[in-house]
């Protein structure tokens, strides 16, 4: 998880699984006992989930391998099952479920189609790529001042024949 995310567990528990990524401006919240006529409910995000920028997850469950596109909203009691996709800007209203391996979109969200094997493979690859990028980012954050200075001195643009990115 990088900067500019809100994970607000002040009223109930939030669980974020391993190798899951939250894009910029994502909001994850839970429901507390203060909501009229509604029981408290946490939010659970499974393993290897991709939540793109601007999405909102409120008192819901997102299962392993799911993909929540940019600006999508999952409301109270909503469930996005394993390897399912909620399209950009979609709103999954309370209590609805996106079944495993399906693509849903719209406002309110509804089934568009079943995902193909190629799409499921690409979805898993995207999750792995984002985790690898996060690891590289973390590696940069823990460098000492001396390491950063060395990198600055030795780095040259590709094609210059010198430095880490040399093609010679």
JSON list of C-alpha atoms in Angstrom, two decimals:
[
{"chain": "A", "resi": 1, "resn": "UNK", "atom": "CA", "xyz": [0.00, 0.00, 0.00]},
{"chain": "A", "resi": 2, "resn": "UNK", "atom": "CA", "xyz": [1.41, 3.36, -0.99]},
{"chain": "A", "resi": 3, "resn": "UNK", "atom": "CA", "xyz": [0.29, 6.85, -0.04]},
{"chain": "A", "resi": 4, "resn": "UNK", "atom": "CA", "xyz": [-3.14, 8.50, -0.44]},
{"chain": "A", "resi": 5, "resn": "UNK", "atom": "CA", "xyz": [-5.31, 5.64, 0.67]},
{"chain": "A", "resi": 6, "resn": "UNK", "atom": "CA", "xyz": [-7.85, 5.69, 3.46]},
{"chain": "A", "resi": 7, "resn": "UNK", "atom": "CA", "xyz": [-8.29, 2.45, 5.40]},
{"chain": "A", "resi": 8, "resn": "UNK", "atom": "CA", "xyz": [-10.61, 3.48, 8.18]},
{"chain": "A", "resi": 9, "resn": "UNK", "atom": "CA", "xyz": [-11.25, 0.75, 10.73]},
{"chain": "A", "resi": 10, "resn": "UNK", "atom": "CA", "xyz": [-12.43, 2.98, 13.53]},
{"chain": "A", "resi": 11, "resn": "UNK", "atom": "CA", "xyz": [-15.84, 1.29, 13.80]},
{"chain": "A", "resi": 12, "resn": "UNK", "atom": "CA", "xyz": [-15.09, -2.31, 12.76]},
{"chain": "A", "resi": 13, "resn": "UNK", "atom": "CA", "xyz": [-12.35, -4.61, 11.49]},
{"chain": "A", "resi": 14, "resn": "UNK", "atom": "CA", "xyz": [-10.75, -4.44, 8.04]},
{"chain": "A", "resi": 15, "resn": "UNK", "atom": "CA", "xyz": [-8.62, -7.28, 6.68]},
{"chain": "A", "resi": 16, "resn": "UNK", "atom": "CA", "xyz": [-6.40, -6.87, 3.63]},
{"chain": "A", "resi": 17, "resn": "UNK", "atom": "CA", "xyz": [-4.90, -10.09, 2.29]},
{"chain": "A", "resi": 18, "resn": "UNK", "atom": "CA", "xyz": [-1.39, -10.85, 1.11]},
{"chain": "A", "resi": 19, "resn": "UNK", "atom": "CA", "xyz": [-0.23, -9.52, -2.26]},
{"chain": "A", "resi": 20, "resn": "UNK", "atom": "CA", "xyz": [-3.27, -7.27, -2.63]},
{"chain": "A", "resi": 21, "resn": "UNK", "atom": "CA", "xyz": [-2.84, -3.76, -4.01]},
{"chain": "A", "resi": 22, "resn": "UNK", "atom": "CA", "xyz": [-4.82, -0.60, -3.35]},
{"chain": "A", "resi": 23, "resn": "UNK", "atom": "CA", "xyz": [-4.46, 2.17, -5.93]},
{"chain": "A", "resi": 24, "resn": "UNK", "atom": "CA", "xyz": [-4.32, 5.89, -5.27]},
{"chain": "A", "resi": 25, "resn": "UNK", "atom": "CA", "xyz": [-7.30, 7.50, -3.54]},
{"chain": "A", "resi": 26, "resn": "UNK", "atom": "CA", "xyz": [-8.92, 4.18, -2.57]},
{"chain": "A", "resi": 27, "resn": "UNK", "atom": "CA", "xyz": [-11.22, 4.29, 0.47]},
{"chain": "A", "resi": 28, "resn": "UNK", "atom": "CA", "xyz": [-11.85, 1.18, 2.56]},
{"chain": "A", "resi": 29, "resn": "UNK", "atom": "CA", "xyz": [-14.31, 1.50, 5.43]},
{"chain": "A", "resi": 30, "resn": "UNK", "atom": "CA", "xyz": [-16.47, -0.67, 7.67]},
{"chain": "A", "resi": 31, "resn": "UNK", "atom": "CA", "xyz": [-19.90, -0.29, 9.27]},
{"chain": "A", "resi": 32, "resn": "UNK", "atom": "CA", "xyz": [-20.19, 0.24, 12.99]},
{"chain": "A", "resi": 33, "resn": "UNK", "atom": "CA", "xyz": [-23.01, -0.16, 15.49]},
{"chain": "A", "resi": 34, "resn": "UNK", "atom": "CA", "xyz": [-24.12, 3.42, 14.90]},
{"chain": "A", "resi": 35, "resn": "UNK", "atom": "CA", "xyz": [-25.94, 2.68, 11.63]},
{"chain": "A", "resi": 36, "resn": "UNK", "atom": "CA", "xyz": [-29.70, 2.48, 12.14]},
{"chain": "A", "resi": 37, "resn": "UNK", "atom": "CA", "xyz": [-31.27, -0.93, 11.53]},
{"chain": "A", "resi": 38, "resn": "UNK", "atom": "CA", "xyz": [-27.97, -2.44, 10.38]},
{"chain": "A", "resi": 39, "resn": "UNK", "atom": "CA", "xyz": [-25.62, -4.76, 12.23]},
{"chain": "A", "resi": 40, "resn": "UNK", "atom": "CA", "xyz": [-21.93, -3.84, 12.41]},
{"chain": "A", "resi": 41, "resn": "UNK", "atom": "CA", "xyz": [-19.92, -5.27, 9.50]},
{"chain": "A", "resi": 42, "resn": "UNK", "atom": "CA", "xyz": [-16.24, -5.25, 8.66]},
{"chain": "A", "resi": 43, "resn": "UNK", "atom": "CA", "xyz": [-14.58, -5.26, 5.26]},
{"chain": "A", "resi": 44, "resn": "UNK", "atom": "CA", "xyz": [-12.48, -8.14, 4.00]},
{"chain": "A", "resi": 45, "resn": "UNK", "atom": "CA", "xyz": [-10.14, -8.00, 1.01]},
{"chain": "A", "resi": 46, "resn": "UNK", "atom": "CA", "xyz": [-8.69, -11.39, 0.03]},
{"chain": "A", "resi": 47, "resn": "UNK", "atom": "CA", "xyz": [-5.29, -12.32, -1.32]},
{"chain": "A", "resi": 48, "resn": "UNK", "atom": "CA", "xyz": [-4.00, -11.05, -4.69]},
{"chain": "A", "resi": 49, "resn": "UNK", "atom": "CA", "xyz": [-6.82, -8.54, -5.10]},
{"chain": "A", "resi": 50, "resn": "UNK", "atom": "CA", "xyz": [-6.33, -5.48, -7.33]},
{"chain": "A", "resi": 51, "resn": "UNK", "atom": "CA", "xyz": [-8.28, -2.39, -6.27]},
{"chain": "A", "resi": 52, "resn": "UNK", "atom": "CA", "xyz": [-7.64, 0.43, -8.73]},
{"chain": "A", "resi": 53, "resn": "UNK", "atom": "CA", "xyz": [-7.55, 4.15, -8.05]},
{"chain": "A", "resi": 54, "resn": "UNK", "atom": "CA", "xyz": [-10.57, 5.91, -6.64]},
{"chain": "A", "resi": 55, "resn": "UNK", "atom": "CA", "xyz": [-12.51, 2.79, -5.71]},
{"chain": "A", "resi": 56, "resn": "UNK", "atom": "CA", "xyz": [-14.60, 2.68, -2.53]},
{"chain": "A", "resi": 57, "resn": "UNK", "atom": "CA", "xyz": [-15.14, -0.50, -0.51]},
{"chain": "A", "resi": 58, "resn": "UNK", "atom": "CA", "xyz": [-17.64, -0.19, 2.36]},
{"chain": "A", "resi": 59, "resn": "UNK", "atom": "CA", "xyz": [-18.56, -3.04, 4.71]},
{"chain": "A", "resi": 60, "resn": "UNK", "atom": "CA", "xyz": [-18.12, -5.67, 1.99]},
{"chain": "A", "resi": 61, "resn": "UNK", "atom": "CA", "xyz": [-16.16, -8.77, 1.00]},
{"chain": "A", "resi": 62, "resn": "UNK", "atom": "CA", "xyz": [-13.78, -8.98, -1.95]},
{"chain": "A", "resi": 63, "resn": "UNK", "atom": "CA", "xyz": [-12.47, -12.51, -2.45]},
{"chain": "A", "resi": 64, "resn": "UNK", "atom": "CA", "xyz": [-9.07, -13.74, -3.65]},
{"chain": "A", "resi": 65, "resn": "UNK", "atom": "CA", "xyz": [-7.99, -12.71, -7.13]},
{"chain": "A", "resi": 66, "resn": "UNK", "atom": "CA", "xyz": [-10.81, -10.21, -7.69]},
{"chain": "A", "resi": 67, "resn": "UNK", "atom": "CA", "xyz": [-10.26, -6.98, -9.61]},
{"chain": "A", "resi": 68, "resn": "UNK", "atom": "CA", "xyz": [-12.07, -3.77, -8.68]},
{"chain": "A", "resi": 69, "resn": "UNK", "atom": "CA", "xyz": [-11.58, -1.23, -11.48]},
{"chain": "A", "resi": 70, "resn": "UNK", "atom": "CA", "xyz": [-11.04, 2.50, -11.09]},
{"chain": "A", "resi": 71, "resn": "UNK", "atom": "CA", "xyz": [-13.88, 4.42, -9.46]},
{"chain": "A", "resi": 72, "resn": "UNK", "atom": "CA", "xyz": [-15.95, 1.33, -8.71]},
{"chain": "A", "resi": 73, "resn": "UNK", "atom": "CA", "xyz": [-17.96, 1.21, -5.49]},
{"chain": "A", "resi": 74, "resn": "UNK", "atom": "CA", "xyz": [-18.92, -1.85, -3.43]},
{"chain": "A", "resi": 75, "resn": "UNK", "atom": "CA", "xyz": [-21.57, -1.01, -0.86]},
{"chain": "A", "resi": 76, "resn": "UNK", "atom": "CA", "xyz": [-22.62, -2.64, 2.41]},
{"chain": "A", "resi": 77, "resn": "UNK", "atom": "CA", "xyz": [-22.95, -6.40, 2.19]},
{"chain": "A", "resi": 78, "resn": "UNK", "atom": "CA", "xyz": [-21.69, -6.53, -1.39]},
{"chain": "A", "resi": 79, "resn": "UNK", "atom": "CA", "xyz": [-19.55, -9.51, -2.34]},
{"chain": "A", "resi": 80, "resn": "UNK", "atom": "CA", "xyz": [-17.11, -9.80, -5.23]},
{"chain": "A", "resi": 81, "resn": "UNK", "atom": "CA", "xyz": [-16.20, -13.47, -5.47]},
{"chain": "A", "resi": 82, "resn": "UNK", "atom": "CA", "xyz": [-12.94, -15.11, -6.50]},
{"chain": "A", "resi": 83, "resn": "UNK", "atom": "CA", "xyz": [-11.49, -13.94, -9.85]},
{"chain": "A", "resi": 84, "resn": "UNK", "atom": "CA", "xyz": [-14.51, -11.71, -10.51]},
{"chain": "A", "resi": 85, "resn": "UNK", "atom": "CA", "xyz": [-14.22, -8.21, -12.02]},
{"chain": "A", "resi": 86, "resn": "UNK", "atom": "CA", "xyz": [-16.19, -5.07, -11.20]},
{"chain": "A", "resi": 87, "resn": "UNK", "atom": "CA", "xyz": [-15.81, -2.63, -14.09]},
{"chain": "A", "resi": 88, "resn": "UNK", "atom": "CA", "xyz": [-14.75, 1.03, -14.02]},
{"chain": "A", "resi": 89, "resn": "UNK", "atom": "CA", "xyz": [-17.21, 3.30, -12.21]},
{"chain": "A", "resi": 90, "resn": "UNK", "atom": "CA", "xyz": [-19.58, 0.42, -11.45]},
{"chain": "A", "resi": 91, "resn": "UNK", "atom": "CA", "xyz": [-21.71, 0.54, -8.30]},
{"chain": "A", "resi": 92, "resn": "UNK", "atom": "CA", "xyz": [-22.41, -2.80, -6.64]},
{"chain": "A", "resi": 93, "resn": "UNK", "atom": "CA", "xyz": [-25.41, -2.06, -4.45]},
{"chain": "A", "resi": 94, "resn": "UNK", "atom": "CA", "xyz": [-25.80, -3.48, -0.96]},
{"chain": "A", "resi": 95, "resn": "UNK", "atom": "CA", "xyz": [-26.23, -7.22, -0.62]},
{"chain": "A", "resi": 96, "resn": "UNK", "atom": "CA", "xyz": [-25.45, -8.03, -4.28]},
{"chain": "A", "resi": 97, "resn": "UNK", "atom": "CA", "xyz": [-22.86, -10.64, -5.30]},
{"chain": "A", "resi": 98, "resn": "UNK", "atom": "CA", "xyz": [-20.61, -10.74, -8.34]},
{"chain": "A", "resi": 99, "resn": "UNK", "atom": "CA", "xyz": [-20.18, -14.50, -8.89]},
{"chain": "A", "resi": 100, "resn": "UNK", "atom": "CA", "xyz": [-16.73, -16.02, -9.40]},
{"chain": "A", "resi": 101, "resn": "UNK", "atom": "CA", "xyz": [-15.23, -15.46, -12.84]},
{"chain": "A", "resi": 102, "resn": "UNK", "atom": "CA", "xyz": [-17.81, -12.92, -14.02]},
{"chain": "A", "resi": 103, "resn": "UNK", "atom": "CA", "xyz": [-17.50, -9.34, -15.29]},
{"chain": "A", "resi": 104, "resn": "UNK", "atom": "CA", "xyz": [-20.04, -6.86, -13.94]},
{"chain": "A", "resi": 105, "resn": "UNK", "atom": "CA", "xyz": [-20.41, -3.19, -14.86]},
{"chain": "A", "resi": 106, "resn": "UNK", "atom": "CA", "xyz": [-22.88, -0.33, -14.70]},
{"chain": "A", "resi": 107, "resn": "UNK", "atom": "CA", "xyz": [-24.74, 1.79, -12.20]},
{"chain": "A", "resi": 108, "resn": "UNK", "atom": "CA", "xyz": [-26.19, -0.29, -10.59]},
{"chain": "A", "resi": 109, "resn": "UNK", "atom": "CA", "xyz": [-23.80, -3.07, -11.53]},
{"chain": "A", "resi": 110, "resn": "UNK", "atom": "CA", "xyz": [-25.12, -6.03, -13.45]},
{"chain": "A", "resi": 111, "resn": "UNK", "atom": "CA", "xyz": [-23.69, -9.09, -15.17]},
{"chain": "A", "resi": 112, "resn": "UNK", "atom": "CA", "xyz": [-22.04, -8.39, -18.50]},
{"chain": "A", "resi": 113, "resn": "UNK", "atom": "CA", "xyz": [-20.47, -11.79, -19.23]},
{"chain": "A", "resi": 114, "resn": "UNK", "atom": "CA", "xyz": [-18.34, -14.66, -18.04]},
{"chain": "A", "resi": 115, "resn": "UNK", "atom": "CA", "xyz": [-14.57, -13.99, -18.14]},
{"chain": "A", "resi": 116, "resn": "UNK", "atom": "CA", "xyz": [-12.47, -15.96, -20.62]},
{"chain": "A", "resi": 117, "resn": "UNK", "atom": "CA", "xyz": [-9.49, -18.05, -19.57]},
{"chain": "A", "resi": 118, "resn": "UNK", "atom": "CA", "xyz": [-7.19, -15.50, -21.25]},
{"chain": "A", "resi": 119, "resn": "UNK", "atom": "CA", "xyz": [-8.75, -12.68, -19.22]},
{"chain": "A", "resi": 120, "resn": "UNK", "atom": "CA", "xyz": [-8.38, -14.63, -15.99]},
{"chain": "A", "resi": 121, "resn": "UNK", "atom": "CA", "xyz": [-4.72, -15.28, -16.81]},
{"chain": "A", "resi": 122, "resn": "UNK", "atom": "CA", "xyz": [-4.13, -11.58, -17.61]},
{"chain": "A", "resi": 123, "resn": "UNK", "atom": "CA", "xyz": [-5.82, -10.62, -14.34]},
{"chain": "A", "resi": 124, "resn": "UNK", "atom": "CA", "xyz": [-3.43, -12.83, -12.35]},
{"chain": "A", "resi": 125, "resn": "UNK", "atom": "CA", "xyz": [-0.45, -11.47, -14.28]},
{"chain": "A", "resi": 126, "resn": "UNK", "atom": "CA", "xyz": [-1.50, -7.88, -13.54]},
{"chain": "A", "resi": 127, "resn": "UNK", "atom": "CA", "xyz": [-1.71, -8.63, -9.82]},
{"chain": "A", "resi": 128, "resn": "UNK", "atom": "CA", "xyz": [1.78, -10.19, -9.89]},
{"chain": "A", "resi": 129, "resn": "UNK", "atom": "CA", "xyz": [3.19, -7.23, -11.83]},
{"chain": "A", "resi": 130, "resn": "UNK", "atom": "CA", "xyz": [1.78, -4.74, -9.34]},
{"chain": "A", "resi": 131, "resn": "UNK", "atom": "CA", "xyz": [3.27, -6.67, -6.41]},
{"chain": "A", "resi": 132, "resn": "UNK", "atom": "CA", "xyz": [6.69, -6.69, -8.14]},
{"chain": "A", "resi": 133, "resn": "UNK", "atom": "CA", "xyz": [6.44, -2.93, -8.71]},
{"chain": "A", "resi": 134, "resn": "UNK", "atom": "CA", "xyz": [5.57, -2.41, -5.05]},
{"chain": "A", "resi": 135, "resn": "UNK", "atom": "CA", "xyz": [8.62, -4.42, -4.00]},
{"chain": "A", "resi": 136, "resn": "UNK", "atom": "CA", "xyz": [10.86, -2.23, -6.19]},
{"chain": "A", "resi": 137, "resn": "UNK", "atom": "CA", "xyz": [9.28, 0.85, -4.68]},
{"chain": "A", "resi": 138, "resn": "UNK", "atom": "CA", "xyz": [9.90, -0.49, -1.16]},
{"chain": "A", "resi": 139, "resn": "UNK", "atom": "CA", "xyz": [13.53, -1.25, -2.03]},
{"chain": "A", "resi": 140, "resn": "UNK", "atom": "CA", "xyz": [14.03, 2.38, -3.02]},
{"chain": "A", "resi": 141, "resn": "UNK", "atom": "CA", "xyz": [12.46, 3.63, 0.21]},
{"chain": "A", "resi": 142, "resn": "UNK", "atom": "CA", "xyz": [14.94, 1.80, 2.44]},
{"chain": "A", "resi": 143, "resn": "UNK", "atom": "CA", "xyz": [18.10, 2.96, 0.68]},
{"chain": "A", "resi": 144, "resn": "UNK", "atom": "CA", "xyz": [20.63, 4.92, 2.67]},
{"chain": "A", "resi": 145, "resn": "UNK", "atom": "CA", "xyz": [21.71, 8.42, 1.66]},
{"chain": "A", "resi": 146, "resn": "UNK", "atom": "CA", "xyz": [24.99, 6.94, 0.39]},
{"chain": "A", "resi": 147, "resn": "UNK", "atom": "CA", "xyz": [23.17, 4.41, -1.80]},
{"chain": "A", "resi": 148, "resn": "UNK", "atom": "CA", "xyz": [20.93, 7.11, -3.25]},
{"chain": "A", "resi": 149, "resn": "UNK", "atom": "CA", "xyz": [23.95, 9.30, -4.03]},
{"chain": "A", "resi": 150, "resn": "UNK", "atom": "CA", "xyz": [25.73, 6.38, -5.72]},
{"chain": "A", "resi": 151, "resn": "UNK", "atom": "CA", "xyz": [22.65, 5.64, -7.81]},
{"chain": "A", "resi": 152, "resn": "UNK", "atom": "CA", "xyz": [22.47, 9.29, -8.82]},
{"chain": "A", "resi": 153, "resn": "UNK", "atom": "CA", "xyz": [26.12, 9.36, -9.86]},
{"chain": "A", "resi": 154, "resn": "UNK", "atom": "CA", "xyz": [26.04, 6.14, -11.88]},
{"chain": "A", "resi": 155, "resn": "UNK", "atom": "CA", "xyz": [22.63, 6.30, -13.51]},
{"chain": "A", "resi": 156, "resn": "UNK", "atom": "CA", "xyz": [22.58, 7.41, -17.14]},
{"chain": "A", "resi": 157, "resn": "UNK", "atom": "CA", "xyz": [19.73, 7.46, -19.63]},
{"chain": "A", "resi": 158, "resn": "UNK", "atom": "CA", "xyz": [19.41, 4.33, -21.79]},
{"chain": "A", "resi": 159, "resn": "UNK", "atom": "CA", "xyz": [21.60, 4.43, -24.87]},
{"chain": "A", "resi": 160, "resn": "UNK", "atom": "CA", "xyz": [24.44, 6.47, -23.37]},
{"chain": "A", "resi": 161, "resn": "UNK", "atom": "CA", "xyz": [26.69, 3.43, -22.93]},
{"chain": "A", "resi": 162, "resn": "UNK", "atom": "CA", "xyz": [27.31, 3.97, -19.23]},
{"chain": "A", "resi": 163, "resn": "UNK", "atom": "CA", "xyz": [25.59, 3.20, -15.95]},
{"chain": "A", "resi": 164, "resn": "UNK", "atom": "CA", "xyz": [22.96, 0.70, -14.89]},
{"chain": "A", "resi": 165, "resn": "UNK", "atom": "CA", "xyz": [20.79, 1.06, -17.97]},
{"chain": "A", "resi": 166, "resn": "UNK", "atom": "CA", "xyz": [23.64, 0.83, -20.47]},
{"chain": "A", "resi": 167, "resn": "UNK", "atom": "CA", "xyz": [22.99, -1.11, -23.62]},
{"chain": "A", "resi": 168, "resn": "UNK", "atom": "CA", "xyz": [26.70, -1.69, -24.22]}
]
